[in-house]
C-alpha positions as semicolon CSV with decimal commas, in nm:
position;residue;x (nm);y (nm);z (nm)
1;M;0,980;0,962;-2,063
2;R;0,768;0,653;-2,008
3;A;1,085;0,465;-1,922
4;V;1,183;0,738;-1,676
5;A;0,836;0,737;-1,521
6;V;0,816;0,362;-1,469
7;T;1,175;0,350;-1,341
8;L;1,088;0,604;-1,071
9;V;0,796;0,386;-0,961
10;L;1,018;0,077;-0,948
11;L;1,284;0,260;-0,747
12;E;1,032;0,375;-0,487
13;H;0,851;0,043;-0,456
14;G;1,186;-0,133;-0,438
15;G;1,291;0,075;-0,137
16;V;1,598;0,220;-0,309
17;P;1,755;0,476;-0,073
18;G;1,692;0,837;-0,169
19;M;1,397;0,755;-0,397
20;G;1,107;0,790;-0,155
21;G;0,936;1,028;-0,397
22;G;0,935;0,786;-0,688
23;F;0,556;0,786;-0,676
24;I;0,575;1,099;-0,895
25;G;0,638;0,860;-1,183
26;V;0,261;0,811;-1,193
27;D;0,213;1,187;-1,234
28;I;0,457;1,182;-1,527
29;F;0,243;0,909;-1,684
30;F;-0,064;1,128;-1,630
31;V;0,098;1,428;-1,802
32;L;0,209;1,206;-2,091
33;S;-0,143;1,068;-2,128
34;G;-0,301;1,413;-2,120
35;F;-0,055;1,540;-2,380
36;L;-0,085;1,239;-2,611
37;I;-0,461;1,191;-2,596
38;T;-0,537;1,559;-2,650
39;S;-0,296;1,570;-2,946
40;L;-0,459;1,266;-3,104
41;L;-0,813;1,392;-3,053
42;L;-0,744;1,741;-3,185
43;D;-0,555;1,595;-3,480
44;E;-0,851;1,373;-3,564
45;L;-1,086;1,669;-3,530
46;G;-0,869;1,874;-3,764
47;R;-0,840;1,598;-4,027
48;T;-1,195;1,465;-4,027
49;G;-1,403;1,735;-3,864
50;R;-1,521;1,492;-3,601
51;I;-1,404;1,272;-3,313
52;G;-1,496;0,906;-3,338
53;L;-1,579;0,812;-2,983
54;S;-1,629;0,441;-3,039
55;G;-1,304;0,412;-3,231
56;F;-1,115;0,603;-2,962
57;W;-1,257;0,397;-2,678
58;I;-1,195;0,072;-2,866
59;R;-0,831;0,164;-2,920
60;R;-0,792;0,241;-2,552
61;A;-0,957;-0,088;-2,454
62;R;-0,737;-0,286;-2,692
63;R;-0,432;-0,115;-2,549
64;L;-0,515;-0,155;-2,180
65;L;-0,752;-0,449;-2,129
66;P;-0,557;-0,756;-2,249
67;A;-0,257;-0,712;-2,021
68;L;-0,479;-0,605;-1,730
69;V;-0,700;-0,913;-1,762
70;L;-0,396;-1,138;-1,785
71;M;-0,229;-0,981;-1,482
72;V;-0,539;-0,985;-1,261
73;L;-0,628;-1,345;-1,343
74;T;-0,267;-1,450;-1,284
75;V;-0,273;-1,282;-0,944
76;G;-0,596;-1,462;-0,861
77;I;-0,454;-1,800;-0,959
78;A;-0,120;-1,742;-0,784
79;R;-0,263;-1,572;-0,475
80;D;-0,101;-1,829;-0,243
81;L;0,236;-1,675;-0,333
82;L;0,123;-1,344;-0,188
83;P;0,083;-1,236;0,177
84;Q;-0,249;-1,355;0,318
85;E;-0,369;-1,013;0,427
86;A;-0,271;-0,863;0,090
87;V;-0,520;-1,083;-0,098
88;A;-0,798;-1,053;0,159
89;G;-1,000;-0,814;-0,058
90;L;-0,874;-0,946;-0,391
91;R;-1,213;-1,028;-0,542
92;G;-1,348;-0,676;-0,495
93;D;-1,018;-0,521;-0,601
94;A;-1,017;-0,723;-0,923
95;I;-1,372;-0,629;-1,017
96;A;-1,299;-0,262;-0,944
97;A;-0,989;-0,281;-1,163
98;F;-1,183;-0,432;-1,453
99;V;-1,447;-0,158;-1,446
100;W;-1,186;0,118;-1,399
101;L;-1,303;0,221;-1,053
102;A;-1,015;0,091;-0,841
103;N;-0,919;0,440;-0,724
104;W;-1,264;0,506;-0,580
105;R;-1,269;0,164;-0,413
106;F;-0,949;0,254;-0,230
107;V;-1,093;0,592;-0,137
108;A;-1,401;0,418;0,008
109;Q;-1,175;0,183;0,204
110;K;-0,968;0,478;0,331
111;T;-0,655;0,311;0,199
112;D;-0,340;0,504;0,281
113;Y;-0,089;0,461;-0,001
114;F;0,195;0,585;0,219
115;T;0,128;0,365;0,523
116;Q;0,438;0,167;0,610
117;G;0,422;-0,192;0,720
118;A;0,065;-0,274;0,623
119;T;0,070;-0,506;0,320
120;P;-0,125;-0,345;0,033
121;S;-0,340;-0,525;-0,218
122;P;-0,149;-0,670;-0,515
123;L;-0,390;-0,467;-0,728
124;Q;-0,352;-0,138;-0,544
125;H;-0,149;0,006;-0,831
126;T;-0,451;-0,025;-1,063
127;W;-0,589;0,292;-0,904
128;S;-0,396;0,497;-1,161
129;L;-0,552;0,300;-1,448
130;G;-0,891;0,394;-1,308
131;V;-0,799;0,762;-1,308
132;E;-0,669;0,746;-1,666
133;E;-0,962;0,549;-1,804
134;Q;-1,211;0,785;-1,645
135;Y;-1,021;1,069;-1,814
136;Y;-1,031;0,879;-2,145
137;F;-1,406;0,854;-2,111
138;L;-1,482;1,215;-2,014
139;W;-1,220;1,419;-2,198
140;P;-1,329;1,331;-2,556
141;L;-1,687;1,417;-2,463
142;L;-1,570;1,757;-2,340
143;L;-1,373;1,820;-2,659
144;I;-1,676;1,730;-2,870
145;A;-1,890;1,965;-2,661
146;V;-1,637;2,246;-2,710
147;A;-1,630;2,189;-3,087
148;V;-2,010;2,177;-3,112
149;L;-2,060;2,489;-2,900
150;L;-1,794;2,679;-3,092
151;A;-1,953;2,579;-3,422
152;A;-2,296;2,689;-3,298
153;W;-2,156;3,020;-3,177
154;A;-1,975;3,080;-3,508
155;K;-2,288;2,997;-3,705
156;H;-2,493;3,234;-3,494
157;Y;-2,252;3,521;-3,558
158;R;-2,178;3,410;-3,917
159;L;-1,814;3,341;-3,845
160;W;-1,582;3,053;-3,924
161;A;-1,529;2,795;-3,652
162;T;-1,161;2,706;-3,671
163;L;-0,949;2,436;-3,515
164;A;-0,735;2,711;-3,366
165;G;-1,040;2,834;-3,179
166;V;-1,107;2,485;-3,047
167;R;-0,744;2,454;-2,938
168;F;-0,760;2,784;-2,755
169;L;-1,079;2,691;-2,571
170;V;-0,940;2,348;-2,484
171;F;-0,622;2,510;-2,353
172;L;-0,828;2,755;-2,148
173;I;-1,048;2,482;-2,000
174;A;-0,754;2,254;-1,924
175;A;-0,544;2,531;-1,768
176;L;-0,829;2,661;-1,553
177;G;-0,928;2,308;-1,456
178;A;-0,574;2,221;-1,353
179;A;-0,538;2,543;-1,155
180;S;-0,870;2,508;-0,975
181;S;-0,812;2,141;-0,893
182;A;-0,462;2,215;-0,767
183;A;-0,593;2,501;-0,554
184;A;-0,861;2,276;-0,406
185;V;-0,598;2,014;-0,319
186;M;-0,383;2,274;-0,144
187;V;-0,681;2,406;0,052
188;V;-0,833;2,076;0,171
189;S;-0,515;1,870;0,208
190;S;-0,492;1,713;0,553
191;E;-0,406;1,382;0,712
192;A;-0,775;1,293;0,729
193;A;-0,823;1,359;0,356
194;H;-0,489;1,213;0,245
195;D;-0,629;0,901;0,081
196;R;-0,904;1,099;-0,091
197;I;-0,653;1,342;-0,238
198;Y;-0,407;1,078;-0,351
199;F;-0,657;0,844;-0,519
200;G;-0,930;1,086;-0,633
201;T;-0,979;1,143;-1,005
202;D;-1,058;1,510;-0,953
203;T;-0,760;1,569;-0,724
204;R;-0,519;1,395;-0,965
205;A;-0,663;1,580;-1,266
206;P;-0,400;1,861;-1,263
207;A;-0,138;1,631;-1,416
208;L;-0,370;1,509;-1,692
209;L;-0,495;1,860;-1,760
210;A;-0,144;2,007;-1,759
211;G;-0,051;1,767;-2,038
212;A;-0,373;1,849;-2,222
213;A;-0,312;2,224;-2,191
214;A;0,044;2,190;-2,322
215;S;-0,080;1,992;-2,621
216;A;-0,363;2,232;-2,704
217;L;-0,132;2,532;-2,681
218;L;0,177;2,402;-2,859
219;V;0,098;2,113;-3,094
220;R;-0,016;2,231;-3,436
221;D;0,075;1,938;-3,663
222;W;0,065;1,606;-3,481
223;S;0,144;1,394;-3,785
224;A;0,459;1,597;-3,860
225;L;0,560;1,589;-3,495
226;N;0,503;1,215;-3,487
227;R;0,747;1,180;-3,776
228;G;1,016;1,355;-3,570
229;R;1,011;1,690;-3,751
230;C;1,117;1,991;-3,550
231;M;0,814;2,212;-3,496
232;I;1,014;2,511;-3,369
233;R;1,143;2,775;-3,608
234;N;1,215;3,072;-3,382
235;R;1,569;3,085;-3,240
236;W;1,455;3,183;-2,890
237;A;1,187;2,919;-2,893
238;K;1,448;2,658;-2,982
239;W;1,662;2,782;-2,695
240;A;1,362;2,745;-2,462
241;T;1,303;2,388;-2,580
242;R;1,660;2,307;-2,482
243;V;1,656;2,478;-2,141
244;L;1,306;2,404;-2,011
245;P;1,340;2,024;-2,022
246;V;1,663;2,040;-1,824
247;V;1,500;2,260;-1,561
248;G;1,198;2,030;-1,550
249;L;1,414;1,720;-1,522
250;V;1,611;1,870;-1,233
251;A;1,283;1,957;-1,058
252;L;1,154;1,603;-1,108
253;A;1,478;1,454;-0,976
254;A;1,457;1,677;-0,668
255;A;1,094;1,575;-0,608
256;A;1,179;1,206;-0,649
257;H;1,458;1,241;-0,393
258;F;1,303;1,470;-0,133
259;A;0,925;1,414;-0,153
260;R;0,759;1,176;0,092
261;G;0,395;1,220;-0,007
262;S;0,290;1,392;0,314
263;A;-0,027;1,597;0,348
264;Q;0,191;1,902;0,409
265;E;0,367;1,852;0,074
266;F;0,033;1,822;-0,103
267;R;-0,083;2,135;0,075
268;H;0,224;2,320;-0,052
269;G;0,153;2,226;-0,413
270;L;0,368;1,917;-0,473
271;L;0,128;1,758;-0,723
272;I;0,086;2,063;-0,946
273;A;0,458;2,140;-0,927
274;V;0,542;1,789;-1,047
275;A;0,282;1,816;-1,324
276;L;0,426;2,146;-1,449
277;A;0,782;2,011;-1,431
278;A;0,680;1,704;-1,630
279;A;0,501;1,919;-1,888
280;A;0,814;2,135;-1,912
281;V;1,005;1,823;-2,016
282;I;0,747;1,646;-2,233
283;A;0,619;1,930;-2,453
284;P;0,957;2,082;-2,554
285;V;1,109;1,738;-2,616
286;A;0,815;1,647;-2,839
287;L;0,840;1,975;-3,032
288;N;1,217;1,969;-3,077
289;Q;1,328;1,609;-3,103
290;R;1,675;1,714;-3,218
291;A;1,766;1,864;-2,880
292;V;2,022;1,686;-2,664
293;L;1,777;1,567;-2,398
294;A;1,537;1,445;-2,665
295;R;1,815;1,238;-2,818
296;V;1,909;1,094;-2,480
297;L;1,550;0,993;-2,414
298;S;1,538;0,839;-2,762
299;C;1,824;0,596;-2,700
300;P;1,720;0,235;-2,782
301;P;1,716;0,094;-2,424
302;L;1,490;0,374;-2,299
303;V;1,267;0,347;-2,606
304;W;1,232;-0,028;-2,550
305;L;1,153;0,016;-2,180
306;G;0,905;0,287;-2,270
307;T;0,739;0,054;-2,520
308;I;0,669;-0,210;-2,255
309;S;0,632;0,040;-1,968
310;Y;0,260;-0,032;-1,931
311;G;0,332;-0,401;-1,877
312;I;0,619;-0,321;-1,642
313;Y;0,387;-0,104;-1,435
314;L;0,112;-0,367;-1,434
315;W;0,332;-0,660;-1,335
316;H;0,585;-0,500;-1,104
317;W;0,369;-0,471;-0,794
318;P;0,245;-0,833;-0,765
319;V;0,597;-0,951;-0,858
320;F;0,751;-0,731;-0,587
321;L;0,504;-0,867;-0,330
322;A;0,561;-1,230;-0,429
323;L;0,941;-1,200;-0,440
324;N;0,984;-1,069;-0,087
325;G;1,272;-1,101;0,153
326;E;1,108;-1,388;0,342
327;R;1,066;-1,602;0,031
328;T;1,397;-1,525;-0,139
329;G;1,623;-1,467;0,159
330;W;1,755;-1,156;-0,016
331;S;1,726;-0,785;0,051
332;G;1,861;-0,456;-0,077
333;W;2,007;-0,427;-0,425
334;R;2,017;-0,801;-0,491
335;L;1,645;-0,839;-0,425
336;F;1,569;-0,524;-0,626
337;A;1,766;-0,652;-0,925
338;V;1,586;-0,988;-0,920
339;R;1,246;-0,823;-0,888
340;C;1,316;-0,588;-1,179
341;A;1,454;-0,866;-1,399
342;V;1,146;-1,083;-1,344
343;T;0,913;-0,785;-1,396
344;V;1,075;-0,681;-1,724
345;G;1,081;-1,040;-1,845
346;V;0,713;-1,097;-1,772
347;A;0,620;-0,758;-1,923
348;A;0,815;-0,838;-2,241
349;V;0,642;-1,175;-2,278
350;S;0,304;-1,010;-2,216
351;W;0,384;-0,750;-2,482
352;W;0,485;-0,994;-2,754
353;V;0,245;-1,279;-2,679
354;V;-0,072;-1,096;-2,569
355;E;-0,072;-0,720;-2,618
356;Q;0,074;-0,685;-2,967
357;P;-0,127;-0,966;-3,132
358;I;-0,452;-0,823;-2,996
359;R;-0,364;-0,468;-3,101
360;R;-0,283;-0,587;-3,453
361;W;-0,592;-0,804;-3,480
362;R;-0,840;-0,663;-3,731
363;P;-1,166;-0,860;-3,718
364;M;-1,388;-0,815;-4,020
365;R;-1,733;-0,834;-3,868
366;V;-1,706;-0,846;-3,490
367;P;-1,819;-0,517;-3,329
368;L;-1,525;-0,429;-3,107
369;L;-1,698;-0,217;-2,845
370;P;-1,937;-0,496;-2,743
371;L;-1,640;-0,732;-2,761
372;A;-1,451;-0,515;-2,511
373;G;-1,754;-0,522;-2,282
374;A;-1,777;-0,897;-2,317
375;T;-1,408;-0,925;-2,232
376;V;-1,457;-0,729;-1,912
377;G;-1,763;-0,935;-1,824
378;S;-1,576;-1,259;-1,885
379;A;-1,285;-1,138;-1,676
380;V;-1,518;-1,049;-1,390
381;A;-1,685;-1,389;-1,413
382;A;-1,347;-1,563;-1,415
383;T;-1,243;-1,363;-1,110
384;L;-1,557;-1,469;-0,925
385;L;-1,474;-1,831;-1,002
386;I;-1,101;-1,812;-0,924
387;V;-1,097;-1,597;-0,612
388;P;-1,285;-1,754;-0,319
389;V;-1,536;-1,571;-0,106
390;G;-1,477;-1,502;0,261
391;M;-1,108;-1,423;0,251
392;G;-1,169;-1,155;0,510
393;P;-1,086;-0,788;0,523
394;R;-0,746;-0,666;0,412
395;A;-0,650;-0,445;0,699
396;G;-0,690;-0,672;0,995
397;V;-0,670;-1,021;1,124
398;D;-1,044;-1,074;1,128
399;S;-1,350;-0,860;1,077
400;S;-1,427;-0,869;1,446
401;L;-1,082;-0,755;1,550
402;P;-1,044;-0,389;1,629
403;P;-0,807;-0,196;1,404
404;G;-0,540;-0,198;1,672
405;V;-0,470;-0,569;1,639
406;S;-0,292;-0,506;1,312
407;S;-0,224;-0,135;1,330
408;V;-0,182;-0,087;1,707
409;A;-0,408;0,213;1,681
410;A;-0,664;0,095;1,935
411;V;-0,662;0,003;2,299
412;S;-0,934;-0,211;2,446
413;P;-1,110;-0,070;2,750
414;S;-1,028;-0,204;3,091
415;P;-1,285;-0,452;3,216
416;P;-1,479;-0,354;3,525
417;V;-1,309;-0,448;3,850
418;V;-1,515;-0,697;4,048
419;P;-1,506;-0,711;4,428
420;V;-1,185;-0,856;4,570
421;H;-1,205;-1,184;4,762
422;P;-0,922;-1,351;4,951
423;V;-0,738;-1,619;4,756
424;G;-0,826;-1,878;5,017
425;Q;-1,199;-1,861;4,927
426;R;-1,165;-2,045;4,595
427;N;-1,457;-2,270;4,507
428;P;-1,316;-2,626;4,480
429;N;-1,596;-2,728;4,240
430;R;-1,530;-2,463;3,979
431;P;-1,340;-2,531;3,650
432;F;-0,966;-2,486;3,632
433;T;-0,939;-2,107;3,605
434;V;-0,675;-1,926;3,399
435;S;-0,644;-1,548;3,412
436;V;-0,482;-1,422;3,093
437;F;-0,291;-1,094;3,080
438;G;-0,113;-0,949;2,780
439;D;-0,132;-0,758;2,455
440;S;-0,295;-0,822;2,116
441;I;-0,125;-1,160;2,072
442;A;-0,292;-1,276;2,392
443;W;-0,611;-1,103;2,279
444;T;-0,630;-1,306;1,958
445;L;-0,566;-1,623;2,159
446;M;-0,864;-1,543;2,381
447;H;-1,077;-1,424;2,090
448;Y;-1,042;-1,747;1,892
449;L;-1,021;-1,988;2,186
450;P;-1,240;-2,295;2,118
451;S;-1,448;-2,474;2,377
452;T;-1,226;-2,587;2,664
453;P;-1,418;-2,826;2,892
454;G;-1,281;-2,822;3,243
455;F;-1,109;-2,486;3,186
456;H;-1,230;-2,134;3,244
457;F;-1,020;-1,862;3,079
458;V;-1,063;-1,506;3,206
459;D;-0,959;-1,243;2,952
460;H;-0,773;-0,939;3,086
461;T;-0,581;-0,862;2,768
462;V;-0,542;-0,505;2,644
463;I;-0,466;-0,440;2,280
464;G;-0,168;-0,217;2,215
465;C;-0,039;-0,219;2,574
466;S;0,230;-0,403;2,762
467;L;0,471;-0,329;3,047
468;V;0,654;-0,023;2,914
469;R;0,490;0,301;3,016
470;G;0,522;0,652;2,878
471;G;0,698;0,799;2,578
472;P;0,648;0,760;2,203
473;Y;0,761;0,454;2,013
474;R;0,822;0,345;1,654
475;Y;0,626;0,064;1,495
476;L;0,648;-0,038;1,129
477;G;0,840;0,280;1,059
478;Q;0,580;0,510;1,214
479;T;0,622;0,714;1,530
480;L;0,323;0,669;1,762
481;D;0,231;0,799;2,105
482;Q;0,178;0,564;2,396
483;K;-0,189;0,527;2,486
484;P;-0,276;0,673;2,826
485;E;-0,475;0,358;2,906
486;C;-0,149;0,162;2,907
487;E;-0,014;0,343;3,212
488;N;-0,223;0,187;3,488
489;W;-0,154;-0,183;3,438
490;P;-0,007;-0,239;3,792
491;S;-0,322;-0,131;3,976
492;R;-0,549;-0,294;3,719
493;W;-0,371;-0,628;3,730
494;S;-0,359;-0,626;4,111
495;A;-0,735;-0,588;4,132
496;Q;-0,804;-0,841;3,858
497;I;-0,582;-1,119;3,989
498;A;-0,729;-1,081;4,337
499;A;-1,083;-1,085;4,202
500;D;-1,032;-1,389;3,979
501;Q;-0,861;-1,615;4,235
502;P;-0,731;-1,824;3,942
503;D;-0,552;-2,155;3,953
504;V;-0,290;-2,010;3,722
505;A;-0,216;-1,675;3,560
506;L;-0,084;-1,659;3,204
507;L;0,124;-1,359;3,092
508;I;0,185;-1,309;2,718
509;I;0,385;-0,994;2,648
510;G;0,698;-0,883;2,466
511;R;0,591;-0,739;2,131
512;W;0,598;-0,381;2,256
513;E;0,916;-0,434;2,454
514;T;1,112;-0,494;2,131
515;V;1,019;-0,170;1,953
516;D;1,227;0,147;1,950
517;R;1,112;0,374;2,234
518;V;1,187;0,701;2,406
519;N;1,314;0,629;2,756
520;E;1,468;0,890;2,983
521;G;1,449;1,146;2,704
522;R;1,624;0,951;2,429
523;W;1,546;0,686;2,170
524;T;1,655;0,341;2,275
525;H;1,565;-0,025;2,248
526;I;1,620;-0,359;2,413
527;G;1,991;-0,435;2,427
528;D;2,073;-0,095;2,575
529;P;2,186;-0,169;2,935
530;T;1,991;0,125;3,078
531;F;1,671;0,028;2,901
532;D;1,725;-0,340;2,984
533;A;1,744;-0,247;3,352
534;Y;1,415;-0,058;3,319
535;L;1,251;-0,355;3,143
536;A;1,379;-0,595;3,408
537;G;1,232;-0,376;3,681
538;E;0,891;-0,359;3,513
539;L;0,892;-0,732;3,445
540;Q;0,984;-0,801;3,807
541;R;0,694;-0,584;3,918
542;A;0,454;-0,773;3,689
543;V;0,571;-1,110;3,821
544;D;0,536;-0,990;4,181
545;I;0,181;-0,866;4,119
546;L;0,056;-1,177;3,940
547;S;0,223;-1,433;4,166
548;G;0,238;-1,242;4,491
549;T;-0,084;-1,389;4,632
550;G;0,038;-1,744;4,581
551;V;-0,110;-1,785;4,234
552;R;0,094;-1,998;3,999
553;L;0,221;-1,788;3,709
554;S;0,319;-1,898;3,359
555;V;0,506;-1,642;3,146
556;A;0,515;-1,700;2,769
557;T;0,815;-1,626;2,553
558;V;0,747;-1,394;2,262
559;P;0,759;-1,573;1,924
560;Y;0,960;-1,456;1,626
561;S;0,747;-1,237;1,402
562;R;0,739;-1,081;1,059
563;R;0,466;-0,819;1,062
564;G;0,592;-0,661;0,743
565;E;0,899;-0,586;0,542
566;R;1,050;-0,261;0,435
567;A;1,026;-0,205;0,062
568;D;1,380;-0,337;0,017
569;G;1,300;-0,668;0,188
570;T;1,466;-0,592;0,522
571;L;1,289;-0,635;0,854
572;Y;1,164;-0,359;1,080
573;P;1,362;-0,340;1,407
574;E;1,087;-0,495;1,619
575;D;1,090;-0,805;1,398
576;Q;1,465;-0,858;1,424
577;P;1,525;-1,205;1,576
578;D;1,804;-1,077;1,801
579;R;1,561;-0,842;1,977
580;V;1,321;-1,130;2,038
581;D;1,610;-1,338;2,171
582;Q;1,716;-1,056;2,404
583;W;1,365;-1,023;2,546
584;N;1,324;-1,397;2,597
585;A;1,665;-1,410;2,766
586;L;1,553;-1,128;2,995
587;L;1,242;-1,332;3,079
588;R;1,451;-1,631;3,175
589;R;1,689;-1,426;3,390
590;T;1,406;-1,249;3,569
591;I;1,205;-1,562;3,639
592;G;1,513;-1,757;3,744
593;Q;1,434;-2,006;4,017
594;R;1,130;-1,823;4,153
595;P;0,874;-2,058;4,305
596;N;0,534;-2,083;4,137
597;V;0,666;-1,909;3,823
598;S;0,736;-2,108;3,505
599;L;0,824;-2,032;3,145
600;L;0,587;-2,125;2,862
601;D;0,799;-2,148;2,546
602;L;0,550;-2,014;2,293
603;N;0,837;-1,918;2,065
604;K;0,954;-2,277;2,036
605;K;0,600;-2,398;1,971
606;L;0,527;-2,145;1,696
607;C;0,880;-2,140;1,553
608;P;1,003;-2,499;1,591
609;D;1,296;-2,447;1,352
610;G;1,423;-2,140;1,532
611;I;1,304;-1,897;1,264
612;Y;0,974;-1,727;1,188
613;T;0,725;-1,936;0,998
614;A;0,360;-1,872;0,918
615;K;0,278;-2,244;0,899
616;V;0,346;-2,521;1,149
617;D;0,246;-2,882;1,086
618;G;0,078;-2,763;0,766
619;I;-0,146;-2,520;0,956
620;Q;-0,148;-2,144;0,898
621;V;-0,083;-2,029;1,255
622;R;-0,013;-1,661;1,191
623;S;-0,235;-1,428;0,987
624;D;-0,024;-1,115;0,959
625;G;0,316;-1,226;1,079
626;V;0,230;-1,161;1,444
627;H;-0,121;-1,263;1,546
628;L;-0,270;-1,609;1,565
629;T;-0,528;-1,737;1,320
630;P;-0,844;-1,920;1,435
631;E;-0,691;-2,242;1,301
632;G;-0,368;-2,165;1,484
633;V;-0,546;-2,114;1,815
634;K;-0,739;-2,438;1,772
635;W;-0,411;-2,621;1,702
636;L;-0,241;-2,452;1,999
637;T;-0,515;-2,506;2,259
638;P;-0,444;-2,871;2,359
639;W;-0,076;-2,787;2,412
640;L;-0,175;-2,479;2,611
641;E;-0,412;-2,675;2,837
642;E;-0,151;-2,942;2,901
643;S;0,118;-2,683;2,977
644;L;-0,099;-2,487;3,218
645;R;-0,218;-2,791;3,417
């Protein structure tokens, strides 16, 4: 089942069609962990009359820490292979992963696991390790408390405290805990609480507790079960162990195919349903290992994948981010196959070279619990040395940028309109004045603009807005509504250009003209003759407004971009080069031979080879595939000044 679980995760993260619900593989891991850990702890309690906490925690640390430390330090060293915005918070993410609190860090950051387009941290997948390790810390303490309280109660009433009594109480606690947590998730689930529900230890507890409840109820002899003996004697019980896993497997397959991780699905009980389906597979298969499904899951390839599944899970996400469509030139099944091959290869090497030797190591005198703590401390110290400070926040271009620059969720307010003066009243002694109009690309240019002696740039950019008005649009796979502030650009620009009396106006637009949009009641995009006619009309209006008073106008081409990739390495529609080419061709046709209107080929400057690139002349010019970096603006400014003169 570990092989099945990790395969589901790989299929979802690889963008395989029809596997959008592969995230349930993590829930299968949780159920497996709950089942296994509870079985081991109760078995130890039955054999020895106690639970050795230090021994249990040491075994968990030896199992999980070595590969985690290796993976995190490798990511830190090889961070240049990863998207810049993905590693922006790497130092904090690494420390949180080492101390098993990654899930709460992502809750605090309001990270949305299901957001499309935004590049996640290469350590985002360590959230599940945090949930499991917190469970490993708390659950043994609870079992010890149950055993102690039951023993005290039995002594008080002069009864025998039995392991069966402990099992029953553990089952009761786990079942009630899973039910109450699942009910809370269904009650509070909403878009606002989505990240909290997905990453929270308490809200993901139903899967762990479902596995624990199944173990406490059904497992009586762990050592015999571990040797493969059939624990079922009753004919009807054997029949149930053959049927239930099939039903559970069908339910898991349906969830993996149809689920999308929406708040509505969580509200309708998706998480607890997946947990119960996984328990319906895991417990019967463990109890009756001679059943058909148990034999299928015991085939050598699946057993081998299950053996290294922890390493596969650890390594797959940074490998998938590093081997993207931009770097490899591949997409779809070819890219997925290469990613999986590299992941499995690295996981296998990690297993044989690092994980197994450390698990087998038996030091004579070194106290292992302090050693585990020292390992974590050393890893944290190494992370602080390897990962530089000041890499910036993950979600945006810069800490001072509003969220809309990278997520198009914000619109900057319109600046106050100053009194209008005739164009003829320009002050001849003032600096060369440039009025800048446009969207967030123009905004970042203005935001990072260095000192420009002899020039005065007036910023009239509005984040998230351009020429197209009305109707919803799709961006990075999400459907968004047009901001009402975007509707009044004609009147706003008319007042601003008249008030500025600039020497030249600069118009930088086009990003929002290349997205899919609703126009005249239907979804369309540039390249559709009807929509092209609409765009040409709006562009003509913009040119008339900005150049109508005799002001010289420079219109910039939109550069090729790569804001993000789909999971399978393909581009989102708005990043398709042919759409950019169509918009730039429309610019050239509209401008034509108009006097006082010229074309500023920003696309050629930022993409000199005719394809998207993040670096030009060795300088990182784009931060997120679209917007300019401070270094990029500094590099661009002399060319801009010369072009506008």
